[in-house]
mmCIF file of C-alpha atoms and ligand atoms in Angstrom:
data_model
loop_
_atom_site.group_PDB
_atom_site.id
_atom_site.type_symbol
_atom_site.label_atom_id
_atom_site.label_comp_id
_atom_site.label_asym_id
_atom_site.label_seq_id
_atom_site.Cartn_x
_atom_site.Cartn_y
_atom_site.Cartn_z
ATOM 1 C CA UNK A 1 49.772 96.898 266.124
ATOM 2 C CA UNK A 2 53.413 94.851 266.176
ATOM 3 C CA UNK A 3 54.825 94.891 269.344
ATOM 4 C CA UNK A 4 58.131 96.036 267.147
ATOM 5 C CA UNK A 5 57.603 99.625 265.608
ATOM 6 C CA UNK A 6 60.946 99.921 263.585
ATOM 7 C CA UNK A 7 58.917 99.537 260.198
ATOM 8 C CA UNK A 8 56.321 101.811 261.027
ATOM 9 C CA UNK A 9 58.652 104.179 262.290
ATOM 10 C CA UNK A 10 61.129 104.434 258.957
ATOM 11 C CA UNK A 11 58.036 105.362 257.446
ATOM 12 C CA UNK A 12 57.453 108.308 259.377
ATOM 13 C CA UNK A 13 60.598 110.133 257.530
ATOM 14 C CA UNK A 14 59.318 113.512 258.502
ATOM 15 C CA UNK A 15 62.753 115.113 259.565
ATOM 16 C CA UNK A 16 65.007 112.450 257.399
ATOM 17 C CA UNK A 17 65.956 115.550 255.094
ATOM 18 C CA UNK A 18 66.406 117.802 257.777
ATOM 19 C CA UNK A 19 70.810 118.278 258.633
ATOM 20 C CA UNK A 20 68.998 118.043 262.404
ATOM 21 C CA UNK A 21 66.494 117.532 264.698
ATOM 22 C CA UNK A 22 65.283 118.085 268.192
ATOM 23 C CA UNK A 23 64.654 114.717 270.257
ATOM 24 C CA UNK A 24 62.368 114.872 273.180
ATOM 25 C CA UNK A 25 63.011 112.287 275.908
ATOM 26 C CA UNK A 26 61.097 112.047 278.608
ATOM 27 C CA UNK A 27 61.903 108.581 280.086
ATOM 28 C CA UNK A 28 65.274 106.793 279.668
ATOM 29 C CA UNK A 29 66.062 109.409 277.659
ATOM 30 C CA UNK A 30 66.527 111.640 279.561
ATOM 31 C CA UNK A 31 69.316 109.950 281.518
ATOM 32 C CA UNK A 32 71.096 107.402 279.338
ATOM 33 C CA UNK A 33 71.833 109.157 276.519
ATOM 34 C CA UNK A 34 73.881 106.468 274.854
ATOM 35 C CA UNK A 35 73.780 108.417 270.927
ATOM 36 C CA UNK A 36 75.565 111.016 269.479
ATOM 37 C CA UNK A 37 74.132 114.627 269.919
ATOM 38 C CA UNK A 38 75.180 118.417 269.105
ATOM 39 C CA UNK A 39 73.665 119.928 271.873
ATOM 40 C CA UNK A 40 70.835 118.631 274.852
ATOM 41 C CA UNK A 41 68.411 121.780 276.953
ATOM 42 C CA UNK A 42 66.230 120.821 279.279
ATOM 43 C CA UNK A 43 62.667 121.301 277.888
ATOM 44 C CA UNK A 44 58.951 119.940 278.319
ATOM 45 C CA UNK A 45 55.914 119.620 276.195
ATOM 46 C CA UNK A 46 52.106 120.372 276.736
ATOM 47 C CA UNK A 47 48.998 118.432 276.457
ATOM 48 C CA UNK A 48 51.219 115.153 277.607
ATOM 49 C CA UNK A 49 51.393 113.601 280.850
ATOM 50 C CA UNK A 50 54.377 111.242 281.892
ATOM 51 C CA UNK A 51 52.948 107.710 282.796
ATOM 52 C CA UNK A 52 54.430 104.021 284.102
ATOM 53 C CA UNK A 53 51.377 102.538 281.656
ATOM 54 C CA UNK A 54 53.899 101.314 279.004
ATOM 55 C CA UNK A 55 55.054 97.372 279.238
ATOM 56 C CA UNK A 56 58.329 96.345 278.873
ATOM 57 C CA UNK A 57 59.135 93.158 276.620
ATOM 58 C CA UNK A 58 62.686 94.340 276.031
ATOM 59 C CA UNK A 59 64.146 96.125 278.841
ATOM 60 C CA UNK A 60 62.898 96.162 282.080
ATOM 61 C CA UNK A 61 61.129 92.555 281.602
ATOM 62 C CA UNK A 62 60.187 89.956 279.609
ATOM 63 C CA UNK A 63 57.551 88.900 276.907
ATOM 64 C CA UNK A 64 56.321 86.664 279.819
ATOM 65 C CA UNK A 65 57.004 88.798 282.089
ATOM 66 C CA UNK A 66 56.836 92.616 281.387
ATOM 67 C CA UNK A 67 58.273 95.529 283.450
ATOM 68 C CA UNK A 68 56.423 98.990 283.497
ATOM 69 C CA UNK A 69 58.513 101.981 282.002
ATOM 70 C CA UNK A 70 56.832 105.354 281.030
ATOM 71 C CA UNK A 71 55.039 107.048 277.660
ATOM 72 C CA UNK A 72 53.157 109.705 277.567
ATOM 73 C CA UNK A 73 48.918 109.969 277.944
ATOM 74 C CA UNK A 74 47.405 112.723 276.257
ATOM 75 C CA UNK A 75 46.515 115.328 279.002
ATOM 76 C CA UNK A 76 45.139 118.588 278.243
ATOM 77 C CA UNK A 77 46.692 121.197 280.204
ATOM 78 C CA UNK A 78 49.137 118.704 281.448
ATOM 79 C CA UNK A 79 53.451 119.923 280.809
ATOM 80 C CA UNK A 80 55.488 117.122 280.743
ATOM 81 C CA UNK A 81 59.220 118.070 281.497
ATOM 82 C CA UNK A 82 62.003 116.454 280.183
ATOM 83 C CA UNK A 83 65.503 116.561 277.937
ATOM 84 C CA UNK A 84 65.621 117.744 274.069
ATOM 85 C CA UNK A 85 68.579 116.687 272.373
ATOM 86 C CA UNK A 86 69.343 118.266 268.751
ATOM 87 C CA UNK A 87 70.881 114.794 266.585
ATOM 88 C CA UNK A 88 71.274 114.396 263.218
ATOM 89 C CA UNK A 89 68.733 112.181 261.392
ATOM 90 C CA UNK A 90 71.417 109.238 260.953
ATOM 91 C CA UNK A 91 70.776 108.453 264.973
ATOM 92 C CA UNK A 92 66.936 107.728 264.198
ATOM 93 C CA UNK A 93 68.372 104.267 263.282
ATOM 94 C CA UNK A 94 69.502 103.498 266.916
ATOM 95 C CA UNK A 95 66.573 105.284 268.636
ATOM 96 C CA UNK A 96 64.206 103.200 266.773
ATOM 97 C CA UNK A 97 65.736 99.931 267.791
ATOM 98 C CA UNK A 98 65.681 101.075 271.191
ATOM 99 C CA UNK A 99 61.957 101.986 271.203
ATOM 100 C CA UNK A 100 60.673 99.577 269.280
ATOM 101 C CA UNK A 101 58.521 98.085 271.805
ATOM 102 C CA UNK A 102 55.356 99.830 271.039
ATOM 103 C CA UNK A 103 56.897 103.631 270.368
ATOM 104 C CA UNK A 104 56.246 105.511 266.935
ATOM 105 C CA UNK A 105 57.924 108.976 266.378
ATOM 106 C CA UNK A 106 55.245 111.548 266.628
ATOM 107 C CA UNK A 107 55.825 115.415 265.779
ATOM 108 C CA UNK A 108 55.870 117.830 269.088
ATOM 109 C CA UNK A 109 56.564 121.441 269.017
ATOM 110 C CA UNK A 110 59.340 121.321 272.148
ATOM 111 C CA UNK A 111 59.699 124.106 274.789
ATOM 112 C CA UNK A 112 62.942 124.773 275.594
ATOM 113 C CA UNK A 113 63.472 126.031 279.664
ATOM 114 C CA UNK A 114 65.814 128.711 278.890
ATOM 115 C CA UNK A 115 63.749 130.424 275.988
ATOM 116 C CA UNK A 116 61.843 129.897 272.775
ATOM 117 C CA UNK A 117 60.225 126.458 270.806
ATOM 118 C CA UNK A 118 61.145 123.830 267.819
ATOM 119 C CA UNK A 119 59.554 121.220 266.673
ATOM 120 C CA UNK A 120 61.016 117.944 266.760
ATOM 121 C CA UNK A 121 60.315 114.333 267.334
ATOM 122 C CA UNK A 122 58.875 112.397 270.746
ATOM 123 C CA UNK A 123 58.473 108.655 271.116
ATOM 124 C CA UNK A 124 55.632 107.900 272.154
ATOM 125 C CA UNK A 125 53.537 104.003 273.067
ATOM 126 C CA UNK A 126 49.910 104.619 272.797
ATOM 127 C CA UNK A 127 47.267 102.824 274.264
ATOM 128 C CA UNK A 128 46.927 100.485 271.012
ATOM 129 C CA UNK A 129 50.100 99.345 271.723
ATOM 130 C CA UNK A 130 50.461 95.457 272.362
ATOM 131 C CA UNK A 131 52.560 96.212 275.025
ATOM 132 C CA UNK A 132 50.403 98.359 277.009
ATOM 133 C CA UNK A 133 49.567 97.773 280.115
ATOM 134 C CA UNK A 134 47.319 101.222 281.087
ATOM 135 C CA UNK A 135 46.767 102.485 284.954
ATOM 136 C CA UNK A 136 47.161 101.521 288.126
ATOM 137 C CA UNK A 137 47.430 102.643 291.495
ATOM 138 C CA UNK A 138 51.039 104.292 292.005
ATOM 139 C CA UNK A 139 51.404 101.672 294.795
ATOM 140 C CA UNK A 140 50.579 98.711 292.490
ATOM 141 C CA UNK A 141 52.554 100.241 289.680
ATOM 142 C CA UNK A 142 55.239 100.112 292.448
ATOM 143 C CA UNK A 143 55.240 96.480 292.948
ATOM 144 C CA UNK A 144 55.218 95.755 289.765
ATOM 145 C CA UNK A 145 58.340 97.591 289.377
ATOM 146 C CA UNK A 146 60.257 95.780 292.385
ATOM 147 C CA UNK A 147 59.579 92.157 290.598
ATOM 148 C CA UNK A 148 60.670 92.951 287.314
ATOM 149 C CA UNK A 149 63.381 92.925 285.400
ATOM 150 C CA UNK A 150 65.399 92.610 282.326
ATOM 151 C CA UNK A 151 67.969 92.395 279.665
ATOM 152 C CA UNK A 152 68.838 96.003 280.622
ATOM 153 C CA UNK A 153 68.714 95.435 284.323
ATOM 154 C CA UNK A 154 66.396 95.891 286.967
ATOM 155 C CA UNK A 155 63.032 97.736 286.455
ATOM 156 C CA UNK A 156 63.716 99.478 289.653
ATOM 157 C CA UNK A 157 66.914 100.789 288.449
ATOM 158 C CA UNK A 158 65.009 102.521 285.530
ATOM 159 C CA UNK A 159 62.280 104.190 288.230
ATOM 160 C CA UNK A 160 65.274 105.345 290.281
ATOM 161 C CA UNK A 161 67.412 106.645 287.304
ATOM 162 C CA UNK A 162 64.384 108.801 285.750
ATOM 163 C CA UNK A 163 63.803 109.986 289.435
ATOM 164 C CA UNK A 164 67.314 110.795 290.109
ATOM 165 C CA UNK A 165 67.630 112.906 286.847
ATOM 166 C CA UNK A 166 64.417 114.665 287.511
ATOM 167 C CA UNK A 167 65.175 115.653 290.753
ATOM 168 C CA UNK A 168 68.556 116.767 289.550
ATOM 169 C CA UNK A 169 66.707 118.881 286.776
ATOM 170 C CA UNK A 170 64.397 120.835 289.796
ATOM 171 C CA UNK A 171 61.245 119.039 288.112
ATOM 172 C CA UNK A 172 58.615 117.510 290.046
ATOM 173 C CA UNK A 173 57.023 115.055 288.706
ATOM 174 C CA UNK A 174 54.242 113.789 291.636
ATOM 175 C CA UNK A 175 53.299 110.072 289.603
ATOM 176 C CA UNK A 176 57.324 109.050 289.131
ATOM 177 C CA UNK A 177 58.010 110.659 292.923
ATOM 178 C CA UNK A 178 55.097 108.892 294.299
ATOM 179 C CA UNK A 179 55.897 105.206 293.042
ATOM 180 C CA UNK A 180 59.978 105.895 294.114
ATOM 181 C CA UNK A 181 58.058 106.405 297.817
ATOM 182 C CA UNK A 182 56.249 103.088 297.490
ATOM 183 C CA UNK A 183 58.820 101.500 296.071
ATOM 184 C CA UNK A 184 61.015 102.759 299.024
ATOM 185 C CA UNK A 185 58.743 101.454 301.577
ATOM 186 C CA UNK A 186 58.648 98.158 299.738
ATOM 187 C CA UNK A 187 62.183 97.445 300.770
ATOM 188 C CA UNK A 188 61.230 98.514 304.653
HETATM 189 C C1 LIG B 1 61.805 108.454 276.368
HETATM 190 O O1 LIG B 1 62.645 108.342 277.258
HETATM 191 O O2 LIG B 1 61.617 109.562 275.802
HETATM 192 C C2 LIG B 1 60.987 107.301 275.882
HETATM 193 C C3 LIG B 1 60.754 106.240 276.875
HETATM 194 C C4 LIG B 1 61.988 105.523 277.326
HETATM 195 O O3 LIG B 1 62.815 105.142 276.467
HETATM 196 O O4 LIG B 1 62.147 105.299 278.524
#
């Protein structure tokens, strides 16, 4: 598969008819929300389990030398928490330049925290993905992070951002909080 997945993606035209659509974001996402949106409720999905596996050719590195940012590993049992945004399907255009390294739209049903379900779209990079890089240790995972970086800053800035928001949210997430520690004691 292309390291770029905007073709791919225009294909998958699922909601395209649709006046709007939930967005699950689970990464980035959830804290730089840099599109237009109607409305945004925290929310999570099951059977998914957030993970620093996905290489970064675009953002948080370089082809040469790629940064580590998250997707999602299927994980039964697993509830991945996160932000849902409901956009319209003219924004697809921006979110699919944006995830083109390595993430396809896939079809969730979303939970929202505050009551009830929809389904909507997730980006996701599987492990076919050129860009993948798969698991390591959160510690390794963690220098990785502190030596990368790219066109849209450092890698550790990402880490921190998604651990900020998460914390901000209540949400625990013990993989993201246990690279921030190692990353942390990196700078000791
Ligand atoms: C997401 O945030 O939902 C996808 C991964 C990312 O852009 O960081």
């Amino acid at each position: 598969m292309s390291h770029n997945t905007i073709e791919t993606n225009r294909r998958m035209n699922k909601f395209d008819s649709h006046d709007s659509v939930w967005l699950f974001g689970y990464g980035s996402l959830i804290y730089k929300a840099d599109f237009p949106y109607i409305e945004r409720r925290p929310a999570s999905i099951a059977n998914w389990a957030r993970r620093f596996w996905q290489g970064s050719h675009d953002h948080r590195g370089t082809p040469e030398a790629p940064g580590r940012v998250v997707t999602l590993v299927p994980e039964p049992g697993a509830v991945c928490h996160g932000m849902a945004y409901l956009i319209t399907p003219a924004v697809f255009a921006h979110l699919d330049y944006r995830e083109k390294n390595g993430y396809l739209r896939f079809a969730s049903e979303i939970v929202f925290d505050d009551g009830g379900s929809a389904e909507g779209l997730v980006y996701i990079a599987t492990s076919d993905n050129e860009a993948f890089l798969g698991e390591d240790s959160e510690q390794a995972i963690a220098q990785h992070i502190a030596r990368s970086s790219g066109p849209s800053g450092p890698n550790r800035d990402y880490l921190l951002s998604l651990a900020m928001a998460l914390r901000e949210m209540g949400k625990h997430d013990p993989h993201v909080f246990e690279i921030e520690r190692h990353l942390g004691d990196l700078k000791d």
